[in-house]
mmCIF file of C-alpha atoms in Angstrom:
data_model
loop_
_atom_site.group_PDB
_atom_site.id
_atom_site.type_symbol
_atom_site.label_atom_id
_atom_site.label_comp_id
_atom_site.label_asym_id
_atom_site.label_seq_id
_atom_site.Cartn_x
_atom_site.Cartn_y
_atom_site.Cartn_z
ATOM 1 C CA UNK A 84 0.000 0.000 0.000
ATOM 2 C CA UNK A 85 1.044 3.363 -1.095
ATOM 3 C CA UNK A 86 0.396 5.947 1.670
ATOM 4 C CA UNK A 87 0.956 10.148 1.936
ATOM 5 C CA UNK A 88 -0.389 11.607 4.324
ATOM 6 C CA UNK A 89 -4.353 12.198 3.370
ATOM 7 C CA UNK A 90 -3.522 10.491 0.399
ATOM 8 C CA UNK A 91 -4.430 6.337 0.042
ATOM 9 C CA UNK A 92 -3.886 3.962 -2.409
ATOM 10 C CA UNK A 93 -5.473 1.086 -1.308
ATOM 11 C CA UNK A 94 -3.802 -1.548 -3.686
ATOM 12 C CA UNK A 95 -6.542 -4.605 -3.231
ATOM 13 C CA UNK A 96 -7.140 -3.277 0.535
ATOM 14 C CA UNK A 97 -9.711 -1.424 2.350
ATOM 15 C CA UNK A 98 -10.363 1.242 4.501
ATOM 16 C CA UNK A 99 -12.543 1.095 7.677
ATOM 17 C CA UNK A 100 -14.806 3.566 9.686
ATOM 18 C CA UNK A 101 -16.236 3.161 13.031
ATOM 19 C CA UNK A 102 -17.776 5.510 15.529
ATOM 20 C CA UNK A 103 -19.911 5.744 19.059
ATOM 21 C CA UNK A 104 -18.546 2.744 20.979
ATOM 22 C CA UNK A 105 -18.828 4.520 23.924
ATOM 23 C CA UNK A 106 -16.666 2.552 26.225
ATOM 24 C CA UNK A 107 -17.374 2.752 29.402
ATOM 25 C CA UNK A 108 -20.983 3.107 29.486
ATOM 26 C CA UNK A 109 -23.670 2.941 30.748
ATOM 27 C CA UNK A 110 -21.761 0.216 33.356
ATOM 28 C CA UNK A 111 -18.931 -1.944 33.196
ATOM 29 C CA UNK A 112 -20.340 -5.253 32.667
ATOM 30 C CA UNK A 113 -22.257 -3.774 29.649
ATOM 31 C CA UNK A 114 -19.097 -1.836 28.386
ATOM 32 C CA UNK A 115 -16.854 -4.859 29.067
ATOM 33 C CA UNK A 116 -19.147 -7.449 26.624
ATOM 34 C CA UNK A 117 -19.171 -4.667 23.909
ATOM 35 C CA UNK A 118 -15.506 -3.967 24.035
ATOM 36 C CA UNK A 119 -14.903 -7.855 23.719
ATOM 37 C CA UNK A 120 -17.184 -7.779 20.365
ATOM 38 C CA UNK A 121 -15.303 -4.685 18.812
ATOM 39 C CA UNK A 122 -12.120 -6.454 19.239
ATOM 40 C CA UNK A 123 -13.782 -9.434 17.453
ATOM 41 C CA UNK A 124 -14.411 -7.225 15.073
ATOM 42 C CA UNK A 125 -10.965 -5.482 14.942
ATOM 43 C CA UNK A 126 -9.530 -9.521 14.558
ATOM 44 C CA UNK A 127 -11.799 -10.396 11.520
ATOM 45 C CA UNK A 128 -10.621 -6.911 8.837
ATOM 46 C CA UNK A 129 -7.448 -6.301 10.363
ATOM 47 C CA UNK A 130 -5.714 -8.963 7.368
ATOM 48 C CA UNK A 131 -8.020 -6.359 4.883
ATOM 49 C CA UNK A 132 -7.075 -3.072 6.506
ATOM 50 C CA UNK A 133 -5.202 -0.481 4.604
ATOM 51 C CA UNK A 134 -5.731 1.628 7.636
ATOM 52 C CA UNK A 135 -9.321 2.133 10.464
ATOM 53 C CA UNK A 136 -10.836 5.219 11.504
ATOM 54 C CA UNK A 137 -12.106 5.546 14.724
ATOM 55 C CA UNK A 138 -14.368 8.371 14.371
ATOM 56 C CA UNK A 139 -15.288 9.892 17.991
ATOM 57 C CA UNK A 140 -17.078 8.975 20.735
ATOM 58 C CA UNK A 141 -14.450 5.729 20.386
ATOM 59 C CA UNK A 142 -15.074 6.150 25.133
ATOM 60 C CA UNK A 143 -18.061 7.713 26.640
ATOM 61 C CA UNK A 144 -15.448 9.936 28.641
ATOM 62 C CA UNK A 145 -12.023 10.184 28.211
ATOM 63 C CA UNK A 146 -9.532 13.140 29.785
ATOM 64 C CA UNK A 147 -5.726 12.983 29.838
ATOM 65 C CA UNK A 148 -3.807 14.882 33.078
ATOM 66 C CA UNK A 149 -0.649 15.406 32.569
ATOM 67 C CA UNK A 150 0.522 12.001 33.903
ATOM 68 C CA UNK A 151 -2.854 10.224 34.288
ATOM 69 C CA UNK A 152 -5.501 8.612 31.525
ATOM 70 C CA UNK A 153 -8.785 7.049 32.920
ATOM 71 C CA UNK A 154 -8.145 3.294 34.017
ATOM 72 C CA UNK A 155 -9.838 0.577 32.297
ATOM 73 C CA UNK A 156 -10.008 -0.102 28.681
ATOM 74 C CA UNK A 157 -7.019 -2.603 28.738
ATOM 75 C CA UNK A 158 -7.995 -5.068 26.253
ATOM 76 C CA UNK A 159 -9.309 -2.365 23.466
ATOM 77 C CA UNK A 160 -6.384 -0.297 24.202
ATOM 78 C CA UNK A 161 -4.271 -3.552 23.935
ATOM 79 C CA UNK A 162 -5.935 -4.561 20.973
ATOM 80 C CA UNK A 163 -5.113 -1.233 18.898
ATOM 81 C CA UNK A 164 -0.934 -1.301 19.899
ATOM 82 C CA UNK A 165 -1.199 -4.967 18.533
ATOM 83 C CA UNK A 166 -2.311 -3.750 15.343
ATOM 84 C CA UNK A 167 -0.170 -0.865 15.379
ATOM 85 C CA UNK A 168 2.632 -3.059 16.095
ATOM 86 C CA UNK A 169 1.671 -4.938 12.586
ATOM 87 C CA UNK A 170 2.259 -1.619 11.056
ATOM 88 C CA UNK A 171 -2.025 -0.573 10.382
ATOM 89 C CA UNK A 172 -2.257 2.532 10.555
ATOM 90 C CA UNK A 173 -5.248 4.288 12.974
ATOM 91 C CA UNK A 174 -6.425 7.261 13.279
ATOM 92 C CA UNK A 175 -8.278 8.554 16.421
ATOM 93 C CA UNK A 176 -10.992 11.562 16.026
ATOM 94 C CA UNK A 177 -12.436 12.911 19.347
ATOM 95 C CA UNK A 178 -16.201 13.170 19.846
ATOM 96 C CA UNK A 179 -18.324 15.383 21.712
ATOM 97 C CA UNK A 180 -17.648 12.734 24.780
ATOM 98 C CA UNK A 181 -14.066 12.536 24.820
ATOM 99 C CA UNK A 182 -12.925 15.715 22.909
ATOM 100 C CA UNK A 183 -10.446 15.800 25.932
ATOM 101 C CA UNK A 184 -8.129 13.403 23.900
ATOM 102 C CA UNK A 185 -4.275 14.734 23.728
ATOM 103 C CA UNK A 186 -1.176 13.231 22.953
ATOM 104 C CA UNK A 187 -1.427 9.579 25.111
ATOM 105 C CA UNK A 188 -1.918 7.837 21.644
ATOM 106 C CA UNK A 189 0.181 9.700 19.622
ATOM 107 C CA UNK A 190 3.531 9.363 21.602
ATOM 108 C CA UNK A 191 2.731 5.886 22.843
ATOM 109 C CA UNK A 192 0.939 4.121 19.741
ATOM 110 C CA UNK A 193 1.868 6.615 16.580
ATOM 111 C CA UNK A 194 -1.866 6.999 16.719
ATOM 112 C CA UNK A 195 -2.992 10.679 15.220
ATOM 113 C CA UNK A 196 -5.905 12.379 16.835
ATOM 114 C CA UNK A 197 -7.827 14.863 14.780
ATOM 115 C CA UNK A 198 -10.422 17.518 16.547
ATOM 116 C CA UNK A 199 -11.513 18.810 13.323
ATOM 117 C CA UNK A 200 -13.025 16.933 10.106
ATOM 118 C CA UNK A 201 -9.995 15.842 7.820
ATOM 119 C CA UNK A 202 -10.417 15.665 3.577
ATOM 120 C CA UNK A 203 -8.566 12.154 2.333
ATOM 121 C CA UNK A 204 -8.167 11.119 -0.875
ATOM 122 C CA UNK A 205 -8.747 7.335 -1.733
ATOM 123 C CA UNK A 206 -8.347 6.512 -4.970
ATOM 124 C CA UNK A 207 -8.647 9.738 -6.556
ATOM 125 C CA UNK A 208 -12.066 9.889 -4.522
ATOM 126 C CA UNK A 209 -12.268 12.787 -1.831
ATOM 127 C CA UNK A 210 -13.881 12.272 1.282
ATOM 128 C CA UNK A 211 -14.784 14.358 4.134
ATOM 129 C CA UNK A 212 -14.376 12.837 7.728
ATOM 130 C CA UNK A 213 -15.046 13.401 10.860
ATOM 131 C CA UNK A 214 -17.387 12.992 13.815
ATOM 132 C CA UNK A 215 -19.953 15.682 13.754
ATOM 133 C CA UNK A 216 -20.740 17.265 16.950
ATOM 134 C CA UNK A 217 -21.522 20.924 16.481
ATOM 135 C CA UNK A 218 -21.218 21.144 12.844
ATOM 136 C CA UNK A 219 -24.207 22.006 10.482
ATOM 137 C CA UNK A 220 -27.480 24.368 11.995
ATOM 138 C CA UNK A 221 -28.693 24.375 15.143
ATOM 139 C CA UNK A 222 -28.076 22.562 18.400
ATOM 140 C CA UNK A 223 -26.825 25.938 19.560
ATOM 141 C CA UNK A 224 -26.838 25.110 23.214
ATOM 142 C CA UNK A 225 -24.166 21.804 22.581
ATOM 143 C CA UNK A 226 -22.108 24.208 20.170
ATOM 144 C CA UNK A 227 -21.968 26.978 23.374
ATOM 145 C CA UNK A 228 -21.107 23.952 25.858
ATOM 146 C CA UNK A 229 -18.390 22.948 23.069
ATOM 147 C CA UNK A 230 -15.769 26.247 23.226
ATOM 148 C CA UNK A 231 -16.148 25.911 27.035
ATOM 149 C CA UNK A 232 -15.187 22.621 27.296
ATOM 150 C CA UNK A 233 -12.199 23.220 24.884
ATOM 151 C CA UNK A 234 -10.854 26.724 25.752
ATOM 152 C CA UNK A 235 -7.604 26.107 27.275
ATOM 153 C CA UNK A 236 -8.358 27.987 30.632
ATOM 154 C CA UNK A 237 -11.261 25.553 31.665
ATOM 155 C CA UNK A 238 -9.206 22.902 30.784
ATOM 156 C CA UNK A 239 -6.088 23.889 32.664
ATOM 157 C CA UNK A 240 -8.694 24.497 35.522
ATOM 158 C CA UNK A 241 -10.327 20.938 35.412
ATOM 159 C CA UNK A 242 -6.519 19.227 35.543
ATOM 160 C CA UNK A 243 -6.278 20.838 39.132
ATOM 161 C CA UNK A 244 -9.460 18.671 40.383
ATOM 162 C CA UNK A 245 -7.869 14.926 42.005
ATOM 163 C CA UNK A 246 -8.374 12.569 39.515
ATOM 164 C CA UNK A 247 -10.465 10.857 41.790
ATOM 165 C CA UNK A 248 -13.098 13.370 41.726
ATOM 166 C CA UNK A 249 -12.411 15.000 38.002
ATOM 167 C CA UNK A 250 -13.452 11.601 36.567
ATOM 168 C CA UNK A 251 -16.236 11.261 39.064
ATOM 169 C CA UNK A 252 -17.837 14.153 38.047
ATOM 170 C CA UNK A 253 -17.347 13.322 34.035
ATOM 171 C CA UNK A 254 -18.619 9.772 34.786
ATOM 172 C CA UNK A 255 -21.875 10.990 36.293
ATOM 173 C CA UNK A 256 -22.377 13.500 33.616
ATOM 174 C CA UNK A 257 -21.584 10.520 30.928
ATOM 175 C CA UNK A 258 -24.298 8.572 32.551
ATOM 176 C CA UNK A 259 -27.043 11.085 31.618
ATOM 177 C CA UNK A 260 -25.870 10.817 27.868
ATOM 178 C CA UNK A 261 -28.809 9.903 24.977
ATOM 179 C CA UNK A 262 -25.987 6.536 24.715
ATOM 180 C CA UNK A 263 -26.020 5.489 28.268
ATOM 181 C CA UNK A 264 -29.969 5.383 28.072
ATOM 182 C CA UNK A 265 -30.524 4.425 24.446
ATOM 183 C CA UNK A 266 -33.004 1.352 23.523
ATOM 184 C CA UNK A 267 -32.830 0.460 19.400
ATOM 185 C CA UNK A 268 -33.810 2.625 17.174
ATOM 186 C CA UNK A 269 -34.793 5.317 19.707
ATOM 187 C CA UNK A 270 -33.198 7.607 16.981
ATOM 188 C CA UNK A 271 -35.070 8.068 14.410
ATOM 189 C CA UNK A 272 -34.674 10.013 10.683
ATOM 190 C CA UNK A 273 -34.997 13.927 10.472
ATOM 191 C CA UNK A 274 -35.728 14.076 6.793
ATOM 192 C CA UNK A 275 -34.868 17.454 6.349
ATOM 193 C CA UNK A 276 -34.217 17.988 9.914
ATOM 194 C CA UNK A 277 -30.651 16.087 9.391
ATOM 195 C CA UNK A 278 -28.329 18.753 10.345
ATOM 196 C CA UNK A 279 -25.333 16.766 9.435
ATOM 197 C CA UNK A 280 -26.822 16.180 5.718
ATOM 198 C CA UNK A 281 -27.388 20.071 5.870
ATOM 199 C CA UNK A 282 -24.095 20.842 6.877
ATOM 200 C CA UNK A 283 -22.864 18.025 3.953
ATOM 201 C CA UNK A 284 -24.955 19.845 1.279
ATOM 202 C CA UNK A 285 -23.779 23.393 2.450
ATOM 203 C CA UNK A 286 -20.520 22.342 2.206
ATOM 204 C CA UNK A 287 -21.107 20.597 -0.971
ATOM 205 C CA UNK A 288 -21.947 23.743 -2.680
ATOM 206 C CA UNK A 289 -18.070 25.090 -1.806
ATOM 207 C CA UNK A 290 -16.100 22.176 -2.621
ATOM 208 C CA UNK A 291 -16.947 18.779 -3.889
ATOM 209 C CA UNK A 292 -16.308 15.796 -2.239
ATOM 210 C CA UNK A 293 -17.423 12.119 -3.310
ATOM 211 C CA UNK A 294 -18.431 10.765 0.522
ATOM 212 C CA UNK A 295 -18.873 12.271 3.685
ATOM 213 C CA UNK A 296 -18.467 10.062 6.691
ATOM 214 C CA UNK A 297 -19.563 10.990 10.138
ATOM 215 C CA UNK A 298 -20.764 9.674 13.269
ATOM 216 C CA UNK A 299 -22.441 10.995 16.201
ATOM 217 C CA UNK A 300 -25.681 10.813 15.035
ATOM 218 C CA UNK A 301 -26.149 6.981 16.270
ATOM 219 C CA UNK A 302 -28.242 6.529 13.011
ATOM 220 C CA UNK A 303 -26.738 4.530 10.050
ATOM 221 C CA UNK A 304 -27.501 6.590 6.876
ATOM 222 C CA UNK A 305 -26.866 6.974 3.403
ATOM 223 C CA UNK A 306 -28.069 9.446 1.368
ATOM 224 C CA UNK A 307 -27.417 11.591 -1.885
ATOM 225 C CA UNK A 308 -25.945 15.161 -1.494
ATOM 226 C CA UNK A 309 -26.431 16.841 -4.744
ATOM 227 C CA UNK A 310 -26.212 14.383 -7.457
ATOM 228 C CA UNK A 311 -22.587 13.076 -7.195
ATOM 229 C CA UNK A 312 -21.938 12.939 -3.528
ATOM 230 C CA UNK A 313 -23.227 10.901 -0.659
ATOM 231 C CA UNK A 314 -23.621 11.361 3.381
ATOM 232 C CA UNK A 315 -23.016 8.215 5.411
ATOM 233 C CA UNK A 316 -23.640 8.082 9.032
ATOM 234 C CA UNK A 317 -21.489 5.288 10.629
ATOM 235 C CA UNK A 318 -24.028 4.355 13.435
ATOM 236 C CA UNK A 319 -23.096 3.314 16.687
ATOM 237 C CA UNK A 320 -21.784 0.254 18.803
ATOM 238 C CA UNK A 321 -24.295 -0.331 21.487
ATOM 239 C CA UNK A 322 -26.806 -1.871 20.044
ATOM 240 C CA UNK A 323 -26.247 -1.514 16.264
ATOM 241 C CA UNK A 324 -22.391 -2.417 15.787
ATOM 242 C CA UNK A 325 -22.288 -0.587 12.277
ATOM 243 C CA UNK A 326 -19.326 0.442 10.685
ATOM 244 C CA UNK A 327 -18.044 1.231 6.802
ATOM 245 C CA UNK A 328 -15.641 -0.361 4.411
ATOM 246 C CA UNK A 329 -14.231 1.313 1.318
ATOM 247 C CA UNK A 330 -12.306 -0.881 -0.983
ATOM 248 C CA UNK A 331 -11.543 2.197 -3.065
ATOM 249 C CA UNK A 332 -14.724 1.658 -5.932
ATOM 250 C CA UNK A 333 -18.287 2.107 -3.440
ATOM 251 C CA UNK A 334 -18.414 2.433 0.546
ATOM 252 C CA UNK A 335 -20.374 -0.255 2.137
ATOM 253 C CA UNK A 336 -22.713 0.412 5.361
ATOM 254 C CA UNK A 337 -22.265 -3.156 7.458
ATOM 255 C CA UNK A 338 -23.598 -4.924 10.535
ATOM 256 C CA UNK A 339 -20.846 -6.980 12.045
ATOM 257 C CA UNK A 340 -22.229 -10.091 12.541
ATOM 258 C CA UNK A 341 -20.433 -13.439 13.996
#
């Protein structure tokens, strides 16, 4: 496989999107089975991988002190240096739940974490990437909560809580996410009301792209933006366990199934 940065040539591989696992919630036990079946999952493409995206919301909270990361996660976290060890590239996008990501997987995995949506190029096919919190109109009170969480000085205030109490406090406001209460299909399609297909079309009408791929929404979707682009929504991993796979010719919305 050919690889610049942005830039794939997939060479009889593909590429793979997931989102929303939400590790962690909305308990242990739960979290524990569901982190077992996404490593199944990361065992049965990693021999087709060119390279996985893990498009936000990959824990239902997640903050990095200077010397301390949440505890837990040992056999996901495991899983992912394996594959990096095999030479698979991953990239890490932070979610509206764990938007607190630094530079833990960077320096200790060679993992890249993006805040912002990314533009690759796959076979001369541009896509658009990212999770989708705050992007597209409305949800103006999440999009307010956003800059506070990530200006600097709240953040530099939040490392001086114990670590103790700093997660306590994130873990109880976790537990009052849509996620950590969500039966199946308790989302259900916007039509118009999509404001991540709005925010694809408006951004369709600036630059083209072939695909955008988000998450976030907990909804798998694909639909037409314009007449030579497509939105997909990756869905999520607690009671869905969608993802995507691009071999380089059409993207493909899956279940895992075992």
């Amino acid at each position: 496989m050919s690889l610049e940065p942005y830039n794939y040539q997939l060479q009889g591989k593909k590429l793979f999107f997931a989102s929303d696992f939400h590790l962690g919630a909305p308990n242990e036990e739960q979290s524990l089975g569901r982190e077992q079946k996404i490593i199944r999952w990361l065992d049965q493409i990693q021999e087709e991988a060119a390279a996985i995206f893990l498009v936000g919301d990959i824990f239902d909270f997640w903050f990095e002190y200077k010397e301390v990361i949440p505890k837990g996660f040992i056999p996901f976290i495991s899983k992912i240096h394996q594959l990096r060890e095999k030479k698979i590239p991953i990239l890490f996008f932070t979610g509206n739940h764990d938007l607190w990501m630094k530079d833990y997987f960077t320096e200790q995995m060679g993992i890249p974490v993006y805040h912002h949506p990314i533009e690759i190029v796959v076979n001369e096919n541009k896509i658009l990437v990212g999770h989708g919190d705050g992007l597209g109109p409305g949800d103006k009170q999440y999009k307010l909560l956003k800059k506070v969480f990530t200006n600097p000085i709240a953040q530099w205030l939040f490392r001086w809580f114990h670590p103790d109490l700093g997660i306590k406090l994130a873990k109880a406001w976790s537990s009052s996410s849509r996620i950590s209460n969500m039966e199946k299909n308790e989302n259900h399609f916007l039509g118009e009301g999509e404001w991540l297909w709005q925010y694809c079309k408006e951004i369709e009408q600036r630059k083209h792209h072939d695909y955008y791929i988000f998450g976030h929404r907990h909804l798998p979707l694909e639909l037409e933006v314009g007449e030579k682009a497509t939105y997909f929504n990756l869905g999520e991993w607690v009671s869905q366990y969608t993802y995507l796979e691009f071999d380089g010719e059409k993207p493909k919305l899956l279940t895992f199934e075992e």
